[in-house]
Amino acid sequence: MTENEALADLPPSAKLVYKVLEYEGELTQQRLAEETRLSTRTVRYALNSLESIELIEQKVYFADARKRLYSLPGSTETE
């Protein structure tokens, strides 16, 4: 399954989160909510949907270990 095929089955919020990560690089859930103007709950659902089909990765955010950084696989930019 290609990236576009995987995205086609997702809700619009997940597609928006994916595109923001594509353009902005690594972001926390809070920054994604700010950038997309979606609620944090909607962003969390979108992130879970994207992660379940392995379109994004999460890492520890070293500035605040309670948070996670989300990015596309292979992306090395930082917030």
PDB file of N, CA, C and O in Angstrom:
ATOM      1  N   MET A   1       0.842  -1.178   0.000  1.00  0.00           N
ATOM      2  CA  MET A   1       0.000   0.000   0.000  1.00  0.00           C
ATOM      3  C   MET A   1       0.891   1.246   0.000  1.00  0.00           C
ATOM      4  O   MET A   1       1.799   1.366   0.799  1.00  0.00           O
ATOM      5  N   THR A   2       0.585   2.153  -0.900  1.00  0.00           N
ATOM      6  CA  THR A   2       1.379   3.377  -0.973  1.00  0.00           C
ATOM      7  C   THR A   2       0.917   4.365   0.091  1.00  0.00           C
ATOM      8  O   THR A   2      -0.150   4.214   0.691  1.00  0.00           O
ATOM      9  N   GLU A   3       1.720   5.384   0.289  1.00  0.00           N
ATOM     10  CA  GLU A   3       1.404   6.440   1.252  1.00  0.00           C
ATOM     11  C   GLU A   3       0.061   7.092   0.937  1.00  0.00           C
ATOM     12  O   GLU A   3      -0.765   7.301   1.820  1.00  0.00           O
ATOM     13  N   ASN A   4      -0.176   7.409  -0.336  1.00  0.00           N
ATOM     14  CA  ASN A   4      -1.433   8.057  -0.733  1.00  0.00           C
ATOM     15  C   ASN A   4      -2.639   7.149  -0.527  1.00  0.00           C
ATOM     16  O   ASN A   4      -3.711   7.615  -0.144  1.00  0.00           O
ATOM     17  N   GLU A   5      -2.485   5.848  -0.781  1.00  0.00           N
ATOM     18  CA  GLU A   5      -3.577   4.906  -0.553  1.00  0.00           C
ATOM     19  C   GLU A   5      -3.905   4.815   0.928  1.00  0.00           C
ATOM     20  O   GLU A   5      -5.070   4.776   1.310  1.00  0.00           O
ATOM     21  N   ALA A   6      -2.863   4.790   1.759  1.00  0.00           N
ATOM     22  CA  ALA A   6      -3.064   4.722   3.207  1.00  0.00           C
ATOM     23  C   ALA A   6      -3.767   5.982   3.708  1.00  0.00           C
ATOM     24  O   ALA A   6      -4.665   5.908   4.546  1.00  0.00           O
ATOM     25  N   LEU A   7      -3.361   7.132   3.203  1.00  0.00           N
ATOM     26  CA  LEU A   7      -3.980   8.399   3.613  1.00  0.00           C
ATOM     27  C   LEU A   7      -5.434   8.510   3.155  1.00  0.00           C
ATOM     28  O   LEU A   7      -6.253   9.131   3.824  1.00  0.00           O
ATOM     29  N   ALA A   8      -5.766   7.918   2.028  1.00  0.00           N
ATOM     30  CA  ALA A   8      -7.111   8.033   1.459  1.00  0.00           C
ATOM     31  C   ALA A   8      -8.183   7.506   2.402  1.00  0.00           C
ATOM     32  O   ALA A   8      -9.304   8.014   2.415  1.00  0.00           O
ATOM     33  N   ASP A   9      -7.852   6.502   3.208  1.00  0.00           N
ATOM     34  CA  ASP A   9      -8.829   5.887   4.106  1.00  0.00           C
ATOM     35  C   ASP A   9      -8.951   6.611   5.442  1.00  0.00           C
ATOM     36  O   ASP A   9      -9.787   6.245   6.259  1.00  0.00           O
ATOM     37  N   LEU A  10      -8.123   7.614   5.673  1.00  0.00           N
ATOM     38  CA  LEU A  10      -8.115   8.306   6.961  1.00  0.00           C
ATOM     39  C   LEU A  10      -9.069   9.494   6.971  1.00  0.00           C
ATOM     40  O   LEU A  10      -9.395  10.049   5.923  1.00  0.00           O
ATOM     41  N   PRO A  11      -9.490   9.914   8.176  1.00  0.00           N
ATOM     42  CA  PRO A  11     -10.352  11.102   8.261  1.00  0.00           C
ATOM     43  C   PRO A  11      -9.590  12.367   7.870  1.00  0.00           C
ATOM     44  O   PRO A  11      -8.352  12.392   7.902  1.00  0.00           O
ATOM     45  N   PRO A  12     -10.294  13.434   7.519  1.00  0.00           N
ATOM     46  CA  PRO A  12      -9.646  14.683   7.105  1.00  0.00           C
ATOM     47  C   PRO A  12      -8.674  15.239   8.152  1.00  0.00           C
ATOM     48  O   PRO A  12      -7.637  15.785   7.797  1.00  0.00           O
ATOM     49  N   SER A  13      -8.982  15.080   9.425  1.00  0.00           N
ATOM     50  CA  SER A  13      -8.092  15.585  10.468  1.00  0.00           C
ATOM     51  C   SER A  13      -6.731  14.890  10.419  1.00  0.00           C
ATOM     52  O   SER A  13      -5.691  15.530  10.583  1.00  0.00           O
ATOM     53  N   ALA A  14      -6.715  13.596  10.168  1.00  0.00           N
ATOM     54  CA  ALA A  14      -5.456  12.850  10.092  1.00  0.00           C
ATOM     55  C   ALA A  14      -4.652  13.289   8.863  1.00  0.00           C
ATOM     56  O   ALA A  14      -3.427  13.407   8.925  1.00  0.00           O
ATOM     57  N   LYS A  15      -5.338  13.545   7.761  1.00  0.00           N
ATOM     58  CA  LYS A  15      -4.659  14.020   6.555  1.00  0.00           C
ATOM     59  C   LYS A  15      -4.024  15.387   6.801  1.00  0.00           C
ATOM     60  O   LYS A  15      -2.893  15.640   6.379  1.00  0.00           O
ATOM     61  N   LEU A  16      -4.757  16.254   7.507  1.00  0.00           N
ATOM     62  CA  LEU A  16      -4.230  17.579   7.824  1.00  0.00           C
ATOM     63  C   LEU A  16      -3.002  17.482   8.727  1.00  0.00           C
ATOM     64  O   LEU A  16      -1.983  18.129   8.467  1.00  0.00           O
ATOM     65  N   VAL A  17      -3.070  16.660   9.759  1.00  0.00           N
ATOM     66  CA  VAL A  17      -1.928  16.479  10.665  1.00  0.00           C
ATOM     67  C   VAL A  17      -0.726  15.948   9.887  1.00  0.00           C
ATOM     68  O   VAL A  17       0.394  16.420  10.060  1.00  0.00           O
ATOM     69  N   TYR A  18      -0.960  15.000   9.002  1.00  0.00           N
ATOM     70  CA  TYR A  18       0.121  14.434   8.190  1.00  0.00           C
ATOM     71  C   TYR A  18       0.777  15.524   7.334  1.00  0.00           C
ATOM     72  O   TYR A  18       2.005  15.623   7.281  1.00  0.00           O
ATOM     73  N   LYS A  19      -0.044  16.346   6.671  1.00  0.00           N
ATOM     74  CA  LYS A  19       0.500  17.400   5.806  1.00  0.00           C
ATOM     75  C   LYS A  19       1.283  18.434   6.606  1.00  0.00           C
ATOM     76  O   LYS A  19       2.324  18.913   6.163  1.00  0.00           O
ATOM     77  N   VAL A  20       0.805  18.782   7.787  1.00  0.00           N
ATOM     78  CA  VAL A  20       1.534  19.736   8.629  1.00  0.00           C
ATOM     79  C   VAL A  20       2.885  19.144   9.024  1.00  0.00           C
ATOM     80  O   VAL A  20       3.913  19.829   8.967  1.00  0.00           O
ATOM     81  N   LEU A  21       2.915  17.872   9.393  1.00  0.00           N
ATOM     82  CA  LEU A  21       4.193  17.230   9.724  1.00  0.00           C
ATOM     83  C   LEU A  21       5.111  17.179   8.497  1.00  0.00           C
ATOM     84  O   LEU A  21       6.322  17.332   8.625  1.00  0.00           O
ATOM     85  N   GLU A  22       4.528  16.971   7.338  1.00  0.00           N
ATOM     86  CA  GLU A  22       5.299  16.924   6.097  1.00  0.00           C
ATOM     87  C   GLU A  22       5.998  18.264   5.845  1.00  0.00           C
ATOM     88  O   GLU A  22       7.161  18.300   5.456  1.00  0.00           O
ATOM     89  N   TYR A  23       5.302  19.369   6.092  1.00  0.00           N
ATOM     90  CA  TYR A  23       5.860  20.697   5.828  1.00  0.00           C
ATOM     91  C   TYR A  23       6.687  21.255   6.986  1.00  0.00           C
ATOM     92  O   TYR A  23       7.659  21.962   6.767  1.00  0.00           O
ATOM     93  N   GLU A  24       6.278  20.978   8.216  1.00  0.00           N
ATOM     94  CA  GLU A  24       6.928  21.583   9.381  1.00  0.00           C
ATOM     95  C   GLU A  24       8.005  20.718  10.022  1.00  0.00           C
ATOM     96  O   GLU A  24       8.800  21.212  10.809  1.00  0.00           O
ATOM     97  N   GLY A  25       8.003  19.422   9.762  1.00  0.00           N
ATOM     98  CA  GLY A  25       8.977  18.544  10.422  1.00  0.00           C
ATOM     99  C   GLY A  25       8.437  18.065  11.764  1.00  0.00           C
ATOM    100  O   GLY A  25       7.229  17.934  11.940  1.00  0.00           O
ATOM    101  N   GLU A  26       9.317  17.832  12.720  1.00  0.00           N
ATOM    102  CA  GLU A  26       8.918  17.302  14.028  1.00  0.00           C
ATOM    103  C   GLU A  26       8.158  18.332  14.850  1.00  0.00           C
ATOM    104  O   GLU A  26       8.587  19.472  14.974  1.00  0.00           O
ATOM    105  N   LEU A  27       7.021  17.906  15.415  1.00  0.00           N
ATOM    106  CA  LEU A  27       6.217  18.778  16.262  1.00  0.00           C
ATOM    107  C   LEU A  27       5.626  17.974  17.417  1.00  0.00           C
ATOM    108  O   LEU A  27       5.397  16.770  17.284  1.00  0.00           O
ATOM    109  N   THR A  28       5.353  18.665  18.524  1.00  0.00           N
ATOM    110  CA  THR A  28       4.645  18.038  19.635  1.00  0.00           C
ATOM    111  C   THR A  28       3.148  18.049  19.330  1.00  0.00           C
ATOM    112  O   THR A  28       2.692  18.750  18.422  1.00  0.00           O
ATOM    113  N   GLN A  29       2.388  17.310  20.132  1.00  0.00           N
ATOM    114  CA  GLN A  29       0.938  17.291  19.953  1.00  0.00           C
ATOM    115  C   GLN A  29       0.361  18.690  20.140  1.00  0.00           C
ATOM    116  O   GLN A  29      -0.525  19.109  19.388  1.00  0.00           O
ATOM    117  N   GLN A  30       0.859  19.425  21.112  1.00  0.00           N
ATOM    118  CA  GLN A  30       0.364  20.782  21.363  1.00  0.00           C
ATOM    119  C   GLN A  30       0.622  21.698  20.171  1.00  0.00           C
ATOM    120  O   GLN A  30      -0.243  22.453  19.749  1.00  0.00           O
ATOM    121  N   ARG A  31       1.828  21.629  19.609  1.00  0.00           N
ATOM    122  CA  ARG A  31       2.158  22.466  18.437  1.00  0.00           C
ATOM    123  C   ARG A  31       1.314  22.062  17.235  1.00  0.00           C
ATOM    124  O   ARG A  31       0.897  22.909  16.448  1.00  0.00           O
ATOM    125  N   LEU A  32       1.050  20.762  17.086  1.00  0.00           N
ATOM    126  CA  LEU A  32       0.186  20.307  15.994  1.00  0.00           C
ATOM    127  C   LEU A  32      -1.223  20.875  16.164  1.00  0.00           C
ATOM    128  O   LEU A  32      -1.841  21.306  15.190  1.00  0.00           O
ATOM    129  N   ALA A  33      -1.714  20.900  17.389  1.00  0.00           N
ATOM    130  CA  ALA A  33      -3.043  21.462  17.647  1.00  0.00           C
ATOM    131  C   ALA A  33      -3.061  22.949  17.289  1.00  0.00           C
ATOM    132  O   ALA A  33      -4.027  23.444  16.694  1.00  0.00           O
ATOM    133  N   GLU A  34      -1.988  23.656  17.632  1.00  0.00           N
ATOM    134  CA  GLU A  34      -1.904  25.082  17.304  1.00  0.00           C
ATOM    135  C   GLU A  34      -1.828  25.303  15.794  1.00  0.00           C
ATOM    136  O   GLU A  34      -2.509  26.180  15.246  1.00  0.00           O
ATOM    137  N   GLU A  35      -0.995  24.529  15.120  1.00  0.00           N
ATOM    138  CA  GLU A  35      -0.805  24.695  13.676  1.00  0.00           C
ATOM    139  C   GLU A  35      -2.053  24.330  12.872  1.00  0.00           C
ATOM    140  O   GLU A  35      -2.361  24.977  11.876  1.00  0.00           O
ATOM    141  N   THR A  36      -2.749  23.276  13.295  1.00  0.00           N
ATOM    142  CA  THR A  36      -3.911  22.807  12.546  1.00  0.00           C
ATOM    143  C   THR A  36      -5.210  23.463  13.001  1.00  0.00           C
ATOM    144  O   THR A  36      -6.219  23.373  12.311  1.00  0.00           O
ATOM    145  N   ARG A  37      -5.172  24.088  14.179  1.00  0.00           N
ATOM    146  CA  ARG A  37      -6.361  24.672  14.809  1.00  0.00           C
ATOM    147  C   ARG A  37      -7.432  23.625  15.113  1.00  0.00           C
ATOM    148  O   ARG A  37      -8.623  23.918  15.140  1.00  0.00           O
ATOM    149  N   LEU A  38      -6.971  22.387  15.332  1.00  0.00           N
ATOM    150  CA  LEU A  38      -7.857  21.304  15.763  1.00  0.00           C
ATOM    151  C   LEU A  38      -7.751  21.170  17.277  1.00  0.00           C
ATOM    152  O   LEU A  38      -6.765  21.596  17.871  1.00  0.00           O
ATOM    153  N   SER A  39      -8.733  20.543  17.900  1.00  0.00           N
ATOM    154  CA  SER A  39      -8.656  20.304  19.344  1.00  0.00           C
ATOM    155  C   SER A  39      -7.562  19.272  19.622  1.00  0.00           C
ATOM    156  O   SER A  39      -7.208  18.472  18.753  1.00  0.00           O
ATOM    157  N   THR A  40      -7.038  19.298  20.844  1.00  0.00           N
ATOM    158  CA  THR A  40      -5.978  18.332  21.191  1.00  0.00           C
ATOM    159  C   THR A  40      -6.509  16.904  21.114  1.00  0.00           C
ATOM    160  O   THR A  40      -5.777  15.994  20.733  1.00  0.00           O
ATOM    161  N   ARG A  41      -7.776  16.723  21.441  1.00  0.00           N
ATOM    162  CA  ARG A  41      -8.368  15.383  21.356  1.00  0.00           C
ATOM    163  C   ARG A  41      -8.410  14.892  19.910  1.00  0.00           C
ATOM    164  O   ARG A  41      -8.093  13.737  19.610  1.00  0.00           O
ATOM    165  N   THR A  42      -8.777  15.767  18.991  1.00  0.00           N
ATOM    166  CA  THR A  42      -8.822  15.414  17.566  1.00  0.00           C
ATOM    167  C   THR A  42      -7.425  15.128  17.041  1.00  0.00           C
ATOM    168  O   THR A  42      -7.210  14.172  16.286  1.00  0.00           O
ATOM    169  N   VAL A  43      -6.449  15.929  17.461  1.00  0.00           N
ATOM    170  CA  VAL A  43      -5.060  15.708  17.049  1.00  0.00           C
ATOM    171  C   VAL A  43      -4.572  14.361  17.579  1.00  0.00           C
ATOM    172  O   VAL A  43      -3.925  13.605  16.860  1.00  0.00           O
ATOM    173  N   ARG A  44      -4.884  14.051  18.821  1.00  0.00           N
ATOM    174  CA  ARG A  44      -4.468  12.769  19.413  1.00  0.00           C
ATOM    175  C   ARG A  44      -5.063  11.603  18.620  1.00  0.00           C
ATOM    176  O   ARG A  44      -4.375  10.632  18.313  1.00  0.00           O
ATOM    177  N   TYR A  45      -6.349  11.703  18.263  1.00  0.00           N
ATOM    178  CA  TYR A  45      -6.986  10.661  17.468  1.00  0.00           C
ATOM    179  C   TYR A  45      -6.299  10.525  16.103  1.00  0.00           C
ATOM    180  O   TYR A  45      -6.039   9.421  15.631  1.00  0.00           O
ATOM    181  N   ALA A  46      -5.999  11.668  15.480  1.00  0.00           N
ATOM    182  CA  ALA A  46      -5.321  11.653  14.174  1.00  0.00           C
ATOM    183  C   ALA A  46      -3.940  11.015  14.291  1.00  0.00           C
ATOM    184  O   ALA A  46      -3.550  10.205  13.442  1.00  0.00           O
ATOM    185  N   LEU A  47      -3.200  11.375  15.339  1.00  0.00           N
ATOM    186  CA  LEU A  47      -1.866  10.802  15.545  1.00  0.00           C
ATOM    187  C   LEU A  47      -1.946   9.290  15.746  1.00  0.00           C
ATOM    188  O   LEU A  47      -1.143   8.541  15.182  1.00  0.00           O
ATOM    189  N   ASN A  48      -2.919   8.841  16.529  1.00  0.00           N
ATOM    190  CA  ASN A  48      -3.078   7.401  16.741  1.00  0.00           C
ATOM    191  C   ASN A  48      -3.413   6.690  15.432  1.00  0.00           C
ATOM    192  O   ASN A  48      -2.897   5.604  15.167  1.00  0.00           O
ATOM    193  N   SER A  49      -4.258   7.300  14.616  1.00  0.00           N
ATOM    194  CA  SER A  49      -4.611   6.711  13.318  1.00  0.00           C
ATOM    195  C   SER A  49      -3.385   6.609  12.420  1.00  0.00           C
ATOM    196  O   SER A  49      -3.150   5.584  11.784  1.00  0.00           O
ATOM    197  N   LEU A  50      -2.602   7.680  12.365  1.00  0.00           N
ATOM    198  CA  LEU A  50      -1.399   7.694  11.525  1.00  0.00           C
ATOM    199  C   LEU A  50      -0.343   6.723  12.036  1.00  0.00           C
ATOM    200  O   LEU A  50       0.324   6.044  11.254  1.00  0.00           O
ATOM    201  N   GLU A  51      -0.210   6.644  13.354  1.00  0.00           N
ATOM    202  CA  GLU A  51       0.781   5.743  13.926  1.00  0.00           C
ATOM    203  C   GLU A  51       0.401   4.277  13.725  1.00  0.00           C
ATOM    204  O   GLU A  51       1.274   3.434  13.498  1.00  0.00           O
ATOM    205  N   SER A  52      -0.879   3.977  13.771  1.00  0.00           N
ATOM    206  CA  SER A  52      -1.326   2.592  13.626  1.00  0.00           C
ATOM    207  C   SER A  52      -0.994   2.018  12.246  1.00  0.00           C
ATOM    208  O   SER A  52      -0.830   0.808  12.103  1.00  0.00           O
ATOM    209  N   ILE A  53      -0.901   2.887  11.248  1.00  0.00           N
ATOM    210  CA  ILE A  53      -0.530   2.404   9.909  1.00  0.00           C
ATOM    211  C   ILE A  53       0.903   2.825   9.546  1.00  0.00           C
ATOM    212  O   ILE A  53       1.292   2.803   8.387  1.00  0.00           O
ATOM    213  N   GLU A  54       1.655   3.210  10.567  1.00  0.00           N
ATOM    214  CA  GLU A  54       3.093   3.497  10.462  1.00  0.00           C
ATOM    215  C   GLU A  54       3.443   4.601   9.477  1.00  0.00           C
ATOM    216  O   GLU A  54       4.458   4.530   8.787  1.00  0.00           O
ATOM    217  N   LEU A  55       2.607   5.639   9.407  1.00  0.00           N
ATOM    218  CA  LEU A  55       2.924   6.781   8.556  1.00  0.00           C
ATOM    219  C   LEU A  55       3.697   7.854   9.316  1.00  0.00           C
ATOM    220  O   LEU A  55       4.241   8.769   8.705  1.00  0.00           O
ATOM    221  N   ILE A  56       3.706   7.767  10.655  1.00  0.00           N
ATOM    222  CA  ILE A  56       4.472   8.710  11.471  1.00  0.00           C
ATOM    223  C   ILE A  56       5.224   7.948  12.554  1.00  0.00           C
ATOM    224  O   ILE A  56       4.924   6.782  12.833  1.00  0.00           O
ATOM    225  N   GLU A  57       6.196   8.637  13.155  1.00  0.00           N
ATOM    226  CA  GLU A  57       6.969   8.087  14.277  1.00  0.00           C
ATOM    227  C   GLU A  57       6.837   9.039  15.457  1.00  0.00           C
ATOM    228  O   GLU A  57       6.574  10.224  15.280  1.00  0.00           O
ATOM    229  N   GLN A  58       7.055   8.514  16.658  1.00  0.00           N
ATOM    230  CA  GLN A  58       7.112   9.388  17.823  1.00  0.00           C
ATOM    231  C   GLN A  58       8.413   9.146  18.570  1.00  0.00           C
ATOM    232  O   GLN A  58       8.946   8.043  18.573  1.00  0.00           O
ATOM    233  N   LYS A  59       8.950  10.220  19.134  1.00  0.00           N
ATOM    234  CA  LYS A  59      10.189  10.172  19.908  1.00  0.00           C
ATOM    235  C   LYS A  59       9.986  10.973  21.185  1.00  0.00           C
ATOM    236  O   LYS A  59       9.065  11.782  21.281  1.00  0.00           O
ATOM    237  N   VAL A  60      10.891  10.774  22.131  1.00  0.00           N
ATOM    238  CA  VAL A  60      10.865  11.576  23.351  1.00  0.00           C
ATOM    239  C   VAL A  60      11.301  12.995  23.009  1.00  0.00           C
ATOM    240  O   VAL A  60      12.250  13.209  22.258  1.00  0.00           O
ATOM    241  N   TYR A  61      10.588  13.956  23.554  1.00  0.00           N
ATOM    242  CA  TYR A  61      10.930  15.375  23.389  1.00  0.00           C
ATOM    243  C   TYR A  61      11.853  15.727  24.545  1.00  0.00           C
ATOM    244  O   TYR A  61      11.424  15.844  25.683  1.00  0.00           O
ATOM    245  N   PHE A  62      13.141  15.881  24.270  1.00  0.00           N
ATOM    246  CA  PHE A  62      14.133  16.034  25.332  1.00  0.00           C
ATOM    247  C   PHE A  62      13.981  17.324  26.133  1.00  0.00           C
ATOM    248  O   PHE A  62      14.380  17.386  27.278  1.00  0.00           O
ATOM    249  N   ALA A  63      13.359  18.337  25.573  1.00  0.00           N
ATOM    250  CA  ALA A  63      13.128  19.575  26.323  1.00  0.00           C
ATOM    251  C   ALA A  63      12.090  19.361  27.426  1.00  0.00           C
ATOM    252  O   ALA A  63      12.085  20.078  28.419  1.00  0.00           O
ATOM    253  N   ASP A  64      11.204  18.380  27.257  1.00  0.00           N
ATOM    254  CA  ASP A  64      10.191  18.034  28.252  1.00  0.00           C
ATOM    255  C   ASP A  64       9.839  16.566  28.028  1.00  0.00           C
ATOM    256  O   ASP A  64       9.040  16.245  27.150  1.00  0.00           O
ATOM    257  N   ALA A  65      10.419  15.687  28.823  1.00  0.00           N
ATOM    258  CA  ALA A  65      10.290  14.241  28.615  1.00  0.00           C
ATOM    259  C   ALA A  65       8.851  13.733  28.742  1.00  0.00           C
ATOM    260  O   ALA A  65       8.557  12.614  28.350  1.00  0.00           O
ATOM    261  N   ARG A  66       7.941  14.566  29.260  1.00  0.00           N
ATOM    262  CA  ARG A  66       6.533  14.154  29.340  1.00  0.00           C
ATOM    263  C   ARG A  66       5.855  14.234  27.977  1.00  0.00           C
ATOM    264  O   ARG A  66       4.793  13.660  27.774  1.00  0.00           O
ATOM    265  N   LYS A  67       6.455  14.949  27.055  1.00  0.00           N
ATOM    266  CA  LYS A  67       5.880  15.132  25.726  1.00  0.00           C
ATOM    267  C   LYS A  67       6.578  14.256  24.702  1.00  0.00           C
ATOM    268  O   LYS A  67       7.657  13.748  24.936  1.00  0.00           O
ATOM    269  N   ARG A  68       5.953  14.113  23.571  1.00  0.00           N
ATOM    270  CA  ARG A  68       6.512  13.338  22.460  1.00  0.00           C
ATOM    271  C   ARG A  68       6.590  14.236  21.226  1.00  0.00           C
ATOM    272  O   ARG A  68       5.779  15.124  21.024  1.00  0.00           O
ATOM    273  N   LEU A  69       7.594  13.952  20.403  1.00  0.00           N
ATOM    274  CA  LEU A  69       7.732  14.621  19.113  1.00  0.00           C
ATOM    275  C   LEU A  69       7.231  13.666  18.044  1.00  0.00           C
ATOM    276  O   LEU A  69       7.581  12.490  18.044  1.00  0.00           O
ATOM    277  N   TYR A  70       6.439  14.163  17.145  1.00  0.00           N
ATOM    278  CA  TYR A  70       5.905  13.352  16.053  1.00  0.00           C
ATOM    279  C   TYR A  70       6.523  13.825  14.748  1.00  0.00           C
ATOM    280  O   TYR A  70       6.714  15.017  14.532  1.00  0.00           O
ATOM    281  N   SER A  71       6.844  12.870  13.884  1.00  0.00           N
ATOM    282  CA  SER A  71       7.446  13.205  12.598  1.00  0.00           C
ATOM    283  C   SER A  71       7.163  12.095  11.599  1.00  0.00           C
ATOM    284  O   SER A  71       6.722  11.011  11.967  1.00  0.00           O
ATOM    285  N   LEU A  72       7.448  12.387  10.346  1.00  0.00           N
ATOM    286  CA  LEU A  72       7.358  11.373   9.311  1.00  0.00           C
ATOM    287  C   LEU A  72       8.602  10.507   9.409  1.00  0.00           C
ATOM    288  O   LEU A  72       9.667  10.991   9.800  1.00  0.00           O
ATOM    289  N   PRO A  73       8.514   9.234   9.079  1.00  0.00           N
ATOM    290  CA  PRO A  73       9.695   8.370   9.110  1.00  0.00           C
ATOM    291  C   PRO A  73      10.828   8.956   8.270  1.00  0.00           C
ATOM    292  O   PRO A  73      10.603   9.439   7.159  1.00  0.00           O
ATOM    293  N   GLY A  74      12.013   9.002   8.837  1.00  0.00           N
ATOM    294  CA  GLY A  74      13.168   9.527   8.132  1.00  0.00           C
ATOM    295  C   GLY A  74      13.389  11.004   8.308  1.00  0.00           C
ATOM    296  O   GLY A  74      14.421  11.540   7.927  1.00  0.00           O
ATOM    297  N   SER A  75      12.445  11.723   8.893  1.00  0.00           N
ATOM    298  CA  SER A  75      12.584  13.155   9.124  1.00  0.00           C
ATOM    299  C   SER A  75      13.525  13.386  10.299  1.00  0.00           C
ATOM    300  O   SER A  75      13.435  12.732  11.322  1.00  0.00           O
ATOM    301  N   THR A  76      14.449  14.363  10.144  1.00  0.00           N
ATOM    302  CA  THR A  76      15.408  14.614  11.220  1.00  0.00           C
ATOM    303  C   THR A  76      15.357  16.040  11.734  1.00  0.00           C
ATOM    304  O   THR A  76      16.173  16.444  12.530  1.00  0.00           O
ATOM    305  N   GLU A  77      14.386  16.825  11.282  1.00  0.00           N
ATOM    306  CA  GLU A  77      14.261  18.200  11.766  1.00  0.00           C
ATOM    307  C   GLU A  77      13.758  18.218  13.197  1.00  0.00           C
ATOM    308  O   GLU A  77      13.101  17.290  13.636  1.00  0.00           O
ATOM    309  N   THR A  78      14.060  19.299  13.923  1.00  0.00           N
ATOM    310  CA  THR A  78      13.553  19.419  15.285  1.00  0.00           C
ATOM    311  C   THR A  78      12.710  20.661  15.412  1.00  0.00           C
ATOM    312  O   THR A  78      12.845  21.601  14.619  1.00  0.00           O
ATOM    313  N   GLU A  79      11.858  20.674  16.428  1.00  0.00           N
ATOM    314  CA  GLU A  79      10.956  21.806  16.646  1.00  0.00           C
ATOM    315  C   GLU A  79      11.734  23.063  16.985  1.00  0.00           C
ATOM    316  O   GLU A  79      12.659  23.100  17.713  1.00  0.00           O
TER     317      GLU A  79
END
